[in-house]
Tab-separated table of C-alpha atoms in Angstrom:
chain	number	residue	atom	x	y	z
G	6	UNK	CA	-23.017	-20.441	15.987
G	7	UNK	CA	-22.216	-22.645	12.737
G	8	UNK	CA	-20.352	-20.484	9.774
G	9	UNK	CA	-23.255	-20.868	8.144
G	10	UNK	CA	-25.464	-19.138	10.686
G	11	UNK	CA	-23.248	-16.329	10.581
G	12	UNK	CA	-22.994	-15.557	6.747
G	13	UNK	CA	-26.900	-16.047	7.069
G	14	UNK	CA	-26.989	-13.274	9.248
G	15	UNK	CA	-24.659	-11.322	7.906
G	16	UNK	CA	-26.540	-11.175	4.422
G	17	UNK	CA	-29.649	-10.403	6.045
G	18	UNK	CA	-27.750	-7.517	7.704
G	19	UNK	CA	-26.839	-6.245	4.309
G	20	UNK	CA	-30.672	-6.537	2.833
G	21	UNK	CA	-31.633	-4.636	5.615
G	22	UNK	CA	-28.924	-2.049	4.998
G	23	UNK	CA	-29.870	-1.590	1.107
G	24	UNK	CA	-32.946	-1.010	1.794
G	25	UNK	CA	-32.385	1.843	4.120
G	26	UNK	CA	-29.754	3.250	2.106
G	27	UNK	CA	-30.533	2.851	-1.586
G	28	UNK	CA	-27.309	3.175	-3.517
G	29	UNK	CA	-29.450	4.182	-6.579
G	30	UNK	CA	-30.480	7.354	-4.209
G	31	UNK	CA	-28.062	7.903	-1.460
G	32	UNK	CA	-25.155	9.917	-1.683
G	33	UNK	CA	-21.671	8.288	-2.274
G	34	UNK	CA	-20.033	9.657	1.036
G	35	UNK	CA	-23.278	9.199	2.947
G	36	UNK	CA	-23.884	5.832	1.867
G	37	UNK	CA	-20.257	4.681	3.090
G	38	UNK	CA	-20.095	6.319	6.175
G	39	UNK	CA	-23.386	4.473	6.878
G	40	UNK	CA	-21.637	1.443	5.978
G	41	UNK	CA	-18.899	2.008	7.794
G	42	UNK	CA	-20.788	2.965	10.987
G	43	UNK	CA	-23.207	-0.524	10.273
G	44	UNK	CA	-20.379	-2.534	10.855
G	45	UNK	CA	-19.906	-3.674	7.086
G	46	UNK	CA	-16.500	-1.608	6.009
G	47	UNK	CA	-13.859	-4.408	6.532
G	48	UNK	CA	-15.794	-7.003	9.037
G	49	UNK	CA	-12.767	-8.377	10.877
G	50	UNK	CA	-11.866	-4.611	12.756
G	51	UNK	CA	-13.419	-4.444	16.016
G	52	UNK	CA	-17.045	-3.091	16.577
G	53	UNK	CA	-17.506	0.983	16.600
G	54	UNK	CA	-14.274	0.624	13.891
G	55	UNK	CA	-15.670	-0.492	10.786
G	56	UNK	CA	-16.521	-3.917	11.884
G	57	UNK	CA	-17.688	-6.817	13.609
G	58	UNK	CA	-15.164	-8.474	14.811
G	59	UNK	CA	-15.195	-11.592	12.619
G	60	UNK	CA	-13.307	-13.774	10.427
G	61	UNK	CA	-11.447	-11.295	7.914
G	62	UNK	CA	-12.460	-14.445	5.463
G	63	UNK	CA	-16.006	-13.274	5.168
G	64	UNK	CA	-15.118	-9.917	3.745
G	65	UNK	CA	-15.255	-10.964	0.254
G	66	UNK	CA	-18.771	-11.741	1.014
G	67	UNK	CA	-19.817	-8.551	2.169
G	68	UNK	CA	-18.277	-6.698	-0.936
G	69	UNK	CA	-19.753	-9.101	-3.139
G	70	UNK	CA	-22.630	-8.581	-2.193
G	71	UNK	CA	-22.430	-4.900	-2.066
G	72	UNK	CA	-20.908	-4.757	-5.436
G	73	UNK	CA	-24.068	-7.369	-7.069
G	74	UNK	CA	-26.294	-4.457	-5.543
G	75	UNK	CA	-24.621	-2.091	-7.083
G	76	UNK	CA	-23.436	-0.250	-4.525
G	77	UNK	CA	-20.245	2.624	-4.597
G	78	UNK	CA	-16.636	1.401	-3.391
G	79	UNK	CA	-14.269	3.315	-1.408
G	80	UNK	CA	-12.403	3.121	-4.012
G	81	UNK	CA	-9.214	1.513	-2.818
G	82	UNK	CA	-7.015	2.168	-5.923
G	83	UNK	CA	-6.925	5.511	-4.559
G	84	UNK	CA	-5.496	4.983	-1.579
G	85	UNK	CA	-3.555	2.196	-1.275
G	86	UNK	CA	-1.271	3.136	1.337
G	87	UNK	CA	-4.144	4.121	3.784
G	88	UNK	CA	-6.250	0.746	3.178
G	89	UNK	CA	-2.996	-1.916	3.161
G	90	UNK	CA	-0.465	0.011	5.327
G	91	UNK	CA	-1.482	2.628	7.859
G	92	UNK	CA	-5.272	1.437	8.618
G	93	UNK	CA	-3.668	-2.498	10.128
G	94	UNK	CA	-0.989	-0.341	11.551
G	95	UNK	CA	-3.294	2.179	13.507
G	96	UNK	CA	-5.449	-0.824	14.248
G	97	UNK	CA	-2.446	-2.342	16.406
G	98	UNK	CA	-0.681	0.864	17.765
G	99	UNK	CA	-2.655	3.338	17.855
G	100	UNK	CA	-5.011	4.907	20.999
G	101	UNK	CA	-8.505	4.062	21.120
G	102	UNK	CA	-9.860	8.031	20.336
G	103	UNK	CA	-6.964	7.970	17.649
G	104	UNK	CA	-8.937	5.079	15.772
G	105	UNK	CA	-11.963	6.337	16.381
G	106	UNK	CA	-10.580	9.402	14.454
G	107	UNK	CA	-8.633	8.434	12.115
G	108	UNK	CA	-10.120	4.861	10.330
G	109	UNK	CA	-13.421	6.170	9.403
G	110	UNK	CA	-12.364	8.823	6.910
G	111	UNK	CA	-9.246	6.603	5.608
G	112	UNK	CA	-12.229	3.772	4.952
G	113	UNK	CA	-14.316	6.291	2.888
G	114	UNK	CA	-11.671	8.095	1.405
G	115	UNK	CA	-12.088	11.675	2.672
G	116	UNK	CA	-8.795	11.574	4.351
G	117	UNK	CA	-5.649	9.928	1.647
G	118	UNK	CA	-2.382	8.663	3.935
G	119	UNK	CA	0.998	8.724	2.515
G	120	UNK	CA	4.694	7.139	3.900
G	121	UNK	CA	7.249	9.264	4.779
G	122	UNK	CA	9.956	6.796	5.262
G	123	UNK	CA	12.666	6.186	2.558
G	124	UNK	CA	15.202	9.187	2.405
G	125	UNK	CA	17.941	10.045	-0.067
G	126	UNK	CA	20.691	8.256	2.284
G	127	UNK	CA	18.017	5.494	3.399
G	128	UNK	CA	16.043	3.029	1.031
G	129	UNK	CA	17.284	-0.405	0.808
G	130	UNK	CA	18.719	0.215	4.632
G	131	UNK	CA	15.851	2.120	5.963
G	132	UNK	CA	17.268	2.218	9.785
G	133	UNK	CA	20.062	4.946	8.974
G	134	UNK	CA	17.408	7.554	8.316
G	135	UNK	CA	18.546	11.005	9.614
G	136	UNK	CA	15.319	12.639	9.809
G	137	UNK	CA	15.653	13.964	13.515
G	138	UNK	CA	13.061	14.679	15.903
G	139	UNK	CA	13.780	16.749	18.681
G	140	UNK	CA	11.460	16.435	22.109
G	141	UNK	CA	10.005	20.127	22.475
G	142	UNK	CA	7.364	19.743	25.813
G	143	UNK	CA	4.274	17.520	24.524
G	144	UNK	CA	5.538	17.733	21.130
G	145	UNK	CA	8.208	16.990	18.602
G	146	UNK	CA	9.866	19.553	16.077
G	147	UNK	CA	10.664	17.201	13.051
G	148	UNK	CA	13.356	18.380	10.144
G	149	UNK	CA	14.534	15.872	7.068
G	150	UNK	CA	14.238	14.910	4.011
G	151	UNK	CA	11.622	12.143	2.700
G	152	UNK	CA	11.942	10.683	-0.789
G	153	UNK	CA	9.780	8.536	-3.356
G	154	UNK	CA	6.572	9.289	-1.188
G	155	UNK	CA	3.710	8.229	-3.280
G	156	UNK	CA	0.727	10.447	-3.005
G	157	UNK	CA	2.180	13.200	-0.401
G	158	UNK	CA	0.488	15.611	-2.875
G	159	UNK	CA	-3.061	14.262	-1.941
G	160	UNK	CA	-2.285	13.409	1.066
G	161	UNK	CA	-3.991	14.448	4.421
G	162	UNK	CA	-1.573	12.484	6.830
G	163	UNK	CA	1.546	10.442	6.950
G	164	UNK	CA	3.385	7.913	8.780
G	165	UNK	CA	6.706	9.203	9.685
G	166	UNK	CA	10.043	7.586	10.981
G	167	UNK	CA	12.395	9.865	12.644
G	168	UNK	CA	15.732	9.436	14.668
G	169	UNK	CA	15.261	10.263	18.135
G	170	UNK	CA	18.314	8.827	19.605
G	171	UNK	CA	21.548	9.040	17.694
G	172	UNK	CA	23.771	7.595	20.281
G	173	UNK	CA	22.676	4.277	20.009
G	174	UNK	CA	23.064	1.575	17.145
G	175	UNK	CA	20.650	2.221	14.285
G	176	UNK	CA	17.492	0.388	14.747
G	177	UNK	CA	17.279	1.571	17.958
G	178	UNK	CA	17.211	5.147	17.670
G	179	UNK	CA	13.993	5.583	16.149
G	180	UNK	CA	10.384	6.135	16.800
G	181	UNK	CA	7.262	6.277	14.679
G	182	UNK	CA	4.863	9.129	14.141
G	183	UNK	CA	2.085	9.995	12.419
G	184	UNK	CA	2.424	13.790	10.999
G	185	UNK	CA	-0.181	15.959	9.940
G	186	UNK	CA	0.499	17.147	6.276
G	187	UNK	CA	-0.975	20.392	6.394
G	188	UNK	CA	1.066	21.192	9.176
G	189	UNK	CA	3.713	24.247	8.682
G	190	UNK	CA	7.104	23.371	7.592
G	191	UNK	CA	6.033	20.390	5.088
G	192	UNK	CA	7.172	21.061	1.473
G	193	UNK	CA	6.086	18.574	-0.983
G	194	UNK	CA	7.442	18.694	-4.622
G	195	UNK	CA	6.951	16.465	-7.544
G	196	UNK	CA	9.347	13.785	-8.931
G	197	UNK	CA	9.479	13.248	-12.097
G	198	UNK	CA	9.372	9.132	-13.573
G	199	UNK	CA	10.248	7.288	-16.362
G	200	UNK	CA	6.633	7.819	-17.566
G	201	UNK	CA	6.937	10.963	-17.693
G	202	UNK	CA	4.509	11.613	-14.712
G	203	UNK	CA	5.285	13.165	-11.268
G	204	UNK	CA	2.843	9.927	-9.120
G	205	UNK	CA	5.411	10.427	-6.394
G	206	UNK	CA	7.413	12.865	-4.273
G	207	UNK	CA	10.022	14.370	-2.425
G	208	UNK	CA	9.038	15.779	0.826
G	209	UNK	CA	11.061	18.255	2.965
G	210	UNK	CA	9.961	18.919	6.916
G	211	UNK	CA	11.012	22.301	8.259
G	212	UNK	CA	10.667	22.283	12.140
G	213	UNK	CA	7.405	20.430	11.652
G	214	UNK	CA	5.562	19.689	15.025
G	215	UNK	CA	4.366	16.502	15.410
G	216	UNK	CA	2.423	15.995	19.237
G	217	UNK	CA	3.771	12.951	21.120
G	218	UNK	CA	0.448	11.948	21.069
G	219	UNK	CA	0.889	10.842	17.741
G	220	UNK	CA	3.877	8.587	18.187
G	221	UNK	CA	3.169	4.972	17.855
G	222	UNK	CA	4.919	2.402	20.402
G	223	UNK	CA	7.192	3.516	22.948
G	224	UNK	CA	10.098	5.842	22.377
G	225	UNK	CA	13.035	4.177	20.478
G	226	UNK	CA	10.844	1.144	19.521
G	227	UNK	CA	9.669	2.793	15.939
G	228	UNK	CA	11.629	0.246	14.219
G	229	UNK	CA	9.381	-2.770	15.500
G	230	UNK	CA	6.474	-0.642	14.465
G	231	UNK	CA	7.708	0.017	11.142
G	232	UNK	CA	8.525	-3.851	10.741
G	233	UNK	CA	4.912	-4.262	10.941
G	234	UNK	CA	3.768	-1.252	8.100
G	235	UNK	CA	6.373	-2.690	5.742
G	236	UNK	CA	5.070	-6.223	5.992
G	237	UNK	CA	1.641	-5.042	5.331
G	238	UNK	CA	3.233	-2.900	2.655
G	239	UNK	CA	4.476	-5.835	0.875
G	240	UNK	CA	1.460	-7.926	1.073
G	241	UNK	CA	-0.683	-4.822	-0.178
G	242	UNK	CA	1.112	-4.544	-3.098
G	243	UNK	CA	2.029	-8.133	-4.180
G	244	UNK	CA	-1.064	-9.202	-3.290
G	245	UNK	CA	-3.968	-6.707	-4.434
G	246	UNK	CA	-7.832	-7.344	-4.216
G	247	UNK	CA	-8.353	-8.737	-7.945
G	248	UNK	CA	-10.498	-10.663	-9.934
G	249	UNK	CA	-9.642	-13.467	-12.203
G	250	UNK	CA	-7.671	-12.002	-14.703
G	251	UNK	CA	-7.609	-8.352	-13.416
G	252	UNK	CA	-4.541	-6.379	-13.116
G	253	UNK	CA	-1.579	-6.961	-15.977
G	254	UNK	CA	-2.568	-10.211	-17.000
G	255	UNK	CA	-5.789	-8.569	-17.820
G	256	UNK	CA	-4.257	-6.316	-20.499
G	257	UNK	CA	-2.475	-8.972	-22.029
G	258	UNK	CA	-5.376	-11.896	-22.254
G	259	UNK	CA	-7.561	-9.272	-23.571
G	260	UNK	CA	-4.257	-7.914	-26.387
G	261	UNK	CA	-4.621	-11.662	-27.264
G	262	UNK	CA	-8.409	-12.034	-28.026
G	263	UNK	CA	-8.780	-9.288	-29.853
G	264	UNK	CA	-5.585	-9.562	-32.020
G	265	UNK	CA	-4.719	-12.146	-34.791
G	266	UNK	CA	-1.794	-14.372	-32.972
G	267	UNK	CA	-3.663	-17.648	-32.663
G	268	UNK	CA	-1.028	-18.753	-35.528
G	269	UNK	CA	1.961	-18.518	-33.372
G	270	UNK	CA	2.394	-21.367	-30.900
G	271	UNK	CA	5.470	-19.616	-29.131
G	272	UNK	CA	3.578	-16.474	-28.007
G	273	UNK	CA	0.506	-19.092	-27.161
G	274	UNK	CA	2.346	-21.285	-24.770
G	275	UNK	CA	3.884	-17.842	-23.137
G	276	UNK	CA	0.739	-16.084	-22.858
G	277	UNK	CA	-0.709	-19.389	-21.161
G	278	UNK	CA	2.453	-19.560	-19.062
G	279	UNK	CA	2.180	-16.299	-17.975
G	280	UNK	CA	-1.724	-16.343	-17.129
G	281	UNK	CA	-1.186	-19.784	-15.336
G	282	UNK	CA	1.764	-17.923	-13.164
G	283	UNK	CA	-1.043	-14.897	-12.400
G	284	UNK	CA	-3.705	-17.155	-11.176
G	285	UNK	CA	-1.241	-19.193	-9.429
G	286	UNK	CA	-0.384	-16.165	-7.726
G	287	UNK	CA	-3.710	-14.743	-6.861
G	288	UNK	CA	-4.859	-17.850	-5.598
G	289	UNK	CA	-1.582	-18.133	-3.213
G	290	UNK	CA	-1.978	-13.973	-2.331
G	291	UNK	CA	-5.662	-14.360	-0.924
G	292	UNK	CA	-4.817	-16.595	2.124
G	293	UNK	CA	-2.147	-13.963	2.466
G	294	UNK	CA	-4.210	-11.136	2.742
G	295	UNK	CA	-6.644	-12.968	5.788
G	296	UNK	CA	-3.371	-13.045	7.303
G	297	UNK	CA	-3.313	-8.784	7.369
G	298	UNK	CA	-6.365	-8.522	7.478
G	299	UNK	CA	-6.011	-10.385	11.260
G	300	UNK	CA	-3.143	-8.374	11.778
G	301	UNK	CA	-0.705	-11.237	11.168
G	302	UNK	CA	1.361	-10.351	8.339
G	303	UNK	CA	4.687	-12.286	7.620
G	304	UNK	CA	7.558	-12.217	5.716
G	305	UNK	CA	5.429	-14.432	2.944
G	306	UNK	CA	4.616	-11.056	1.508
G	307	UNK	CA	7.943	-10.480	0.816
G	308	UNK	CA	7.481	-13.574	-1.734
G	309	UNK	CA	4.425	-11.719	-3.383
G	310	UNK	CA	5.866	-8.947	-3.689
G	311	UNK	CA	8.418	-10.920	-5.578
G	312	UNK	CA	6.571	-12.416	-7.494
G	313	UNK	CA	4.688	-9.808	-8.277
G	314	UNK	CA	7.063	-7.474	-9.757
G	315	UNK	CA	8.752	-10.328	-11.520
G	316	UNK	CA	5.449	-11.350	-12.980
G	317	UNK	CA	4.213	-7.952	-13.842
G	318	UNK	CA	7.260	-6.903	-15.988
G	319	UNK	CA	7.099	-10.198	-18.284
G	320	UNK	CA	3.499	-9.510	-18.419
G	321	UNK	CA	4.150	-6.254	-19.767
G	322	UNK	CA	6.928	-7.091	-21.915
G	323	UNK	CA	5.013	-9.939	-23.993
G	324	UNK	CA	1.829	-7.311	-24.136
G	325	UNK	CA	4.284	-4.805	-26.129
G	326	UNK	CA	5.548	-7.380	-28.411
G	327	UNK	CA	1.668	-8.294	-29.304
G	328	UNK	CA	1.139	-4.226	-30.664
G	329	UNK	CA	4.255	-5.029	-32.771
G	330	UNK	CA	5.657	-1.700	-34.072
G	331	UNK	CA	2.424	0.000	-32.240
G	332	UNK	CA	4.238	-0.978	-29.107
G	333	UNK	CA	6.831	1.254	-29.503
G	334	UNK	CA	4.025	4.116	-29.265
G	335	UNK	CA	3.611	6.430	-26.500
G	336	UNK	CA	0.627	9.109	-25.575
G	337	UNK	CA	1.123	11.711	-23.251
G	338	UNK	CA	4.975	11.829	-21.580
G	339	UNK	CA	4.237	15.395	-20.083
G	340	UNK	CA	5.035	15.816	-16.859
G	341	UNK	CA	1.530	15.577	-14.986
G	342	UNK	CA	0.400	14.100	-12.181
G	343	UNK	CA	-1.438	10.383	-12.868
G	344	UNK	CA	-5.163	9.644	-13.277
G	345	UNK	CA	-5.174	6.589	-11.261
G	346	UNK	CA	-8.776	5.831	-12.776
G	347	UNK	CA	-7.251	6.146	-16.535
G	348	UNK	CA	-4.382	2.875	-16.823
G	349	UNK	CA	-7.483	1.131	-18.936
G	350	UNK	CA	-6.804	3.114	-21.731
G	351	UNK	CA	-3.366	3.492	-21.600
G	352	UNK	CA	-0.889	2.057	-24.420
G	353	UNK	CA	1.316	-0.817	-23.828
G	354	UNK	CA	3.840	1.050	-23.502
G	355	UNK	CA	2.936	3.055	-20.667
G	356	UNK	CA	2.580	-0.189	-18.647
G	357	UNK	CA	5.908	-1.781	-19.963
G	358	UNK	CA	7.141	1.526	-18.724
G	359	UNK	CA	5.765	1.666	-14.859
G	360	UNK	CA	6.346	-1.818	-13.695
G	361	UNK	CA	9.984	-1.220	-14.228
G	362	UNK	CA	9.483	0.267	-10.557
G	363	UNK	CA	7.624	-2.959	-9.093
G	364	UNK	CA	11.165	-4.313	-7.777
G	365	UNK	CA	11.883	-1.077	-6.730
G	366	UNK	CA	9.176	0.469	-4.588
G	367	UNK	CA	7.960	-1.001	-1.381
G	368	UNK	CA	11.521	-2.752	-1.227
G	369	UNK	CA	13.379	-3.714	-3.700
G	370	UNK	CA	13.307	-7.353	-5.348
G	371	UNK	CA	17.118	-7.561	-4.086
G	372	UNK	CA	15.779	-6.973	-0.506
G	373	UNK	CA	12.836	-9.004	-0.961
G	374	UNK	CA	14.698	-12.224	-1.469
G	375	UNK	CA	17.423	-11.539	1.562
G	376	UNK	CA	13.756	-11.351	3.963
G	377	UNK	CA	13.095	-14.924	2.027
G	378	UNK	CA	16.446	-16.922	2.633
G	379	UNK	CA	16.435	-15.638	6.285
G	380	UNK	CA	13.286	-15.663	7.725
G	381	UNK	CA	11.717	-18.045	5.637
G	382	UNK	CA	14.486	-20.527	4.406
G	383	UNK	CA	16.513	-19.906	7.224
G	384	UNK	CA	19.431	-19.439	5.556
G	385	UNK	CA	22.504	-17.738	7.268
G	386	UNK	CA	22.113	-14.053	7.543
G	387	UNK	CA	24.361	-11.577	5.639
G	388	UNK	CA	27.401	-9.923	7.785
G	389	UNK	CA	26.297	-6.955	9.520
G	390	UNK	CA	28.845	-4.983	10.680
G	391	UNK	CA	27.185	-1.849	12.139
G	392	UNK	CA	24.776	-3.237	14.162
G	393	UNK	CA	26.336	-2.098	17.513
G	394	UNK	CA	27.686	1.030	16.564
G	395	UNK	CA	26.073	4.104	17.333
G	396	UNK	CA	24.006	6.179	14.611
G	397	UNK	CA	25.923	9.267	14.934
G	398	UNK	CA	29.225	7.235	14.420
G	399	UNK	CA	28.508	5.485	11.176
G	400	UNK	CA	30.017	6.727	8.180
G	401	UNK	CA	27.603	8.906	5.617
C-alpha cells in the first residue's frame, strides 16, 4: 500500500467520523473518547490504544484535519506531562489491561499525570533519591519527600521513583511506580515562584501503598525506565507541538508589528535573528518528536531542550525591552495557582519572569550539555566517584 493510499484512507476515515460525530453537536468528552476509540487519538499507538499502528509522521494530518473541521482538542497544554512523558512510557512498560486503563483518559484529559521524581537532596543527580519503598505482601508502603512536581494539585496519578535497595550503588537501587494520588498518605502543598504563582509543588508520601502491580520493569531496574521518561521529558518540552511562530517568538513578532520600532535597525536584525533561531528550531524539533512518538527518543532532546530554554529567555528579554518602561509592569503577583489558558494576555513581564526556569526544570541547561558532550559528541565522561558504592554509604 503506497503512502498515498494510506493518507487517502485515512482522510476518508475522518469524513466518515465527522459525520457521525458532529463537533458542532457532540459533546466535548464524548466526541474524544469516540476519537480515541476510532483509532484517530495519536495514530502511531497500537490498535484498541488510540491508534492504528502507523507512521507517527501522519499525525499531523489527522489533527489538521480535525482542527480545519473544527473539531475540540484534548487540550495538551494541560497536561503536558501525561501526553510527552508518562503516555510513551506506559506504552513501553506497562501491562496490557494497565494501557487499556490508563491511556484513554490521559488522551482525553479526564485523568492529569504528574512526576514525582526530583527531591530536596536529588535534582541534578536524580539516582540518590531517598524516597524508600518497603515490600509489604503484593504491595509497597512508600514514604519521602518529592519536590518541584508540576501539577500534583490536579493530578490523578504519578510516576514515582523510589529506593528499594540501599545496599547497592545508586542507580541500582531503584524501581519505578506509578502511585495513585488520591491514595492516603499523599500531602501535596503549593510552592511558591518567582511569578508569584504556586504552578508547582512539594509532595510528601506518608506510608502510601503503591500495588506491585504498578511497578514498571523489573525490581531494581527503575533507573533504565526512568532514562526513558526523562528523554521523552526533554523532547516534550524543547520540542512542543507549534505552529509557525507560536510559542515566545509569537509574543515578540506580534510586540513588533504592532509597535513603532521599524526605525531601529539593531532591534530589527535581533528580532530577525531571534525568529530565524525559532524556526530553525521548530523545524529541527519535529523530526524529533516522530522519534517519541515511535518510542525512540535520544539524547537529541537534550539539545532542544537546550536550545529551547536558551532561546526562550532572549526571546523574552528583547520582548520587555520593546514595552520600554511598560516592561517593567507587572499584573497580578498573588500567590494563585496559574490559568494555563491565560499566558495570551499576560504582560511581558510575566514571561521574562517564567522562562527563567526553562534551564532549570526538566534538567537543568548545565546537565543538558554534559548528556550532549557524552552521548552525542563523545567526549570523555566526567569522574564519577560513587558509582560503586552503596546508597546507604554515600555521604548526605
Amino acid at each position: 500500500m503506497t503512502a498515498d493510499t494510506v493518507v487517502s484512507g485515512l482522510l476518508a476515515d475522518i469524513d466518515e467520523f465527522l459525520r457521525e460525530h458532529n463537533p458542532d453537536t457532540t459533546d466535548r468528552l464524548t466526541f474524544l473518547r469516540a476519537r480515541f476509540d476510532a483509532g484517530l487519538a495519536w495514530v502511531q499507538y497500537p490498535e484498541g490504544l488510540g491508534g492504528r499502528g502507523l507512521d507517527s509522521a501522519l499525525q499531523p494530518v489527522v489533527d489538521s484535519a480535525f482542527a480545519s473541521a473544527g473539531a475540540p482538542d484534548n487540550a495538551p497544554h494541560r497536561n503536558v506531562i501525561g501526553l510527552g512523558m508518562a503516555a510513551p512510557t506506559i506504552s513501553r512498560f506497562a501491562r496490557d489491561e494497565d494501557k487499556r486503563r490508563w491511556l484513554r483518559p490521559l488522551w482525553t484529559g479526564e485523568e492529569i499525570w504528574c512526576q514525582l521524581f526530583s527531591e530536596p537532596g536529588a535534582g541534578s543527580d536524580l539516582a540518590t533519591v531517598a524516597t524508600k519503598a518497603v515490600r509489604d505482601g503484593d504491595d509497597w508502603i512508600v514514604s519521602g519527600q518529592k519536590v518541584w512536581t508540576s501539577l500534583a494539585h490536579e493530578a490523578s496519578w504519578a510516576l514515582l521513583i523510589a529506593r528499594t535497595d540501599p545496599t547497592v550503588p545508586k542507580h541500582r537501587g531503584l524501581s519505578y511506580f506509578v502511585c495513585d494520588m488520591s491514595a492516603e498518605g499523599v500531602d501535596v502543598r503549593p510552592l511558591r515562584q518567582l511569578t508569584g504563582e504556586a504552578e508547582f509543588n512539594e509532595v510528601f508520601l506518608d506510608n502510601v501503598r503503591v500495588p506491585d502491580a504498578h511497578r514498571f520493569g523489573e525490581l531494581g531496574e527503575g533507573w533504565k525506565v526512568t532514562q526513558s521518561t526523562l528523554m521523552n521529558e526533554r523532547v516534550a518540552i524543547g520540542a512542543g507541538l507549534a505552529p509557525r511562530e507560536g510559542g515566545p517568538i509569537g509574543f515578540l513578532t506580534r510586540a513588533w508589528r504592532d509597535g513603532a520600532h521599524s526605525h531601529n535597525p539593531a532591534l530589527y536584525d535581533r528580532v530577525l535573528e531571534l525568529w530565524i533561531g525559532a524556526e530553525a528550531a521548530r523545524l529541527t524539533t519535529a523530526r524529533l518528536r516522530q522519534q517519541m512518538a515511535a518510542g525512540l527518543p535520544g539524547p537529541e532532546g537534550s539539545g532542544a531542550k537546550l536550545t529551547y530554554a536558551k532561546l526562550a529567555q532572549q526571546i523574552s528579554s528583547v520582548e520587555v525591552d520593546l514595552a520600554g518602561h511598560q516592561g517593567l509592569r507587572f499584573d497580578d503577583y498573588s500567590a494563585r495557582r496559574p490559568d494555563l489558558d491565560q499566558e495570551a494576555g499576560r504582560p511581558p513581564g510575566y514571561r521574562f519572569l517564567r522562562t527563567k526556569g526553562n534551564s532549570i526544570e526538566g534538567g537543568t541547561s548545565e546537565i543538558m550539555r554534559n548528556i550532549i558532550a557524552e552521548r552525542v559528541l563523545g567526549l570523555p565522561a566526567e569522574p564519577r566517584v560513587d558509582v560503586d558504592v552503596a546508597w546507604k554509604d554515600l555521604p548526605r
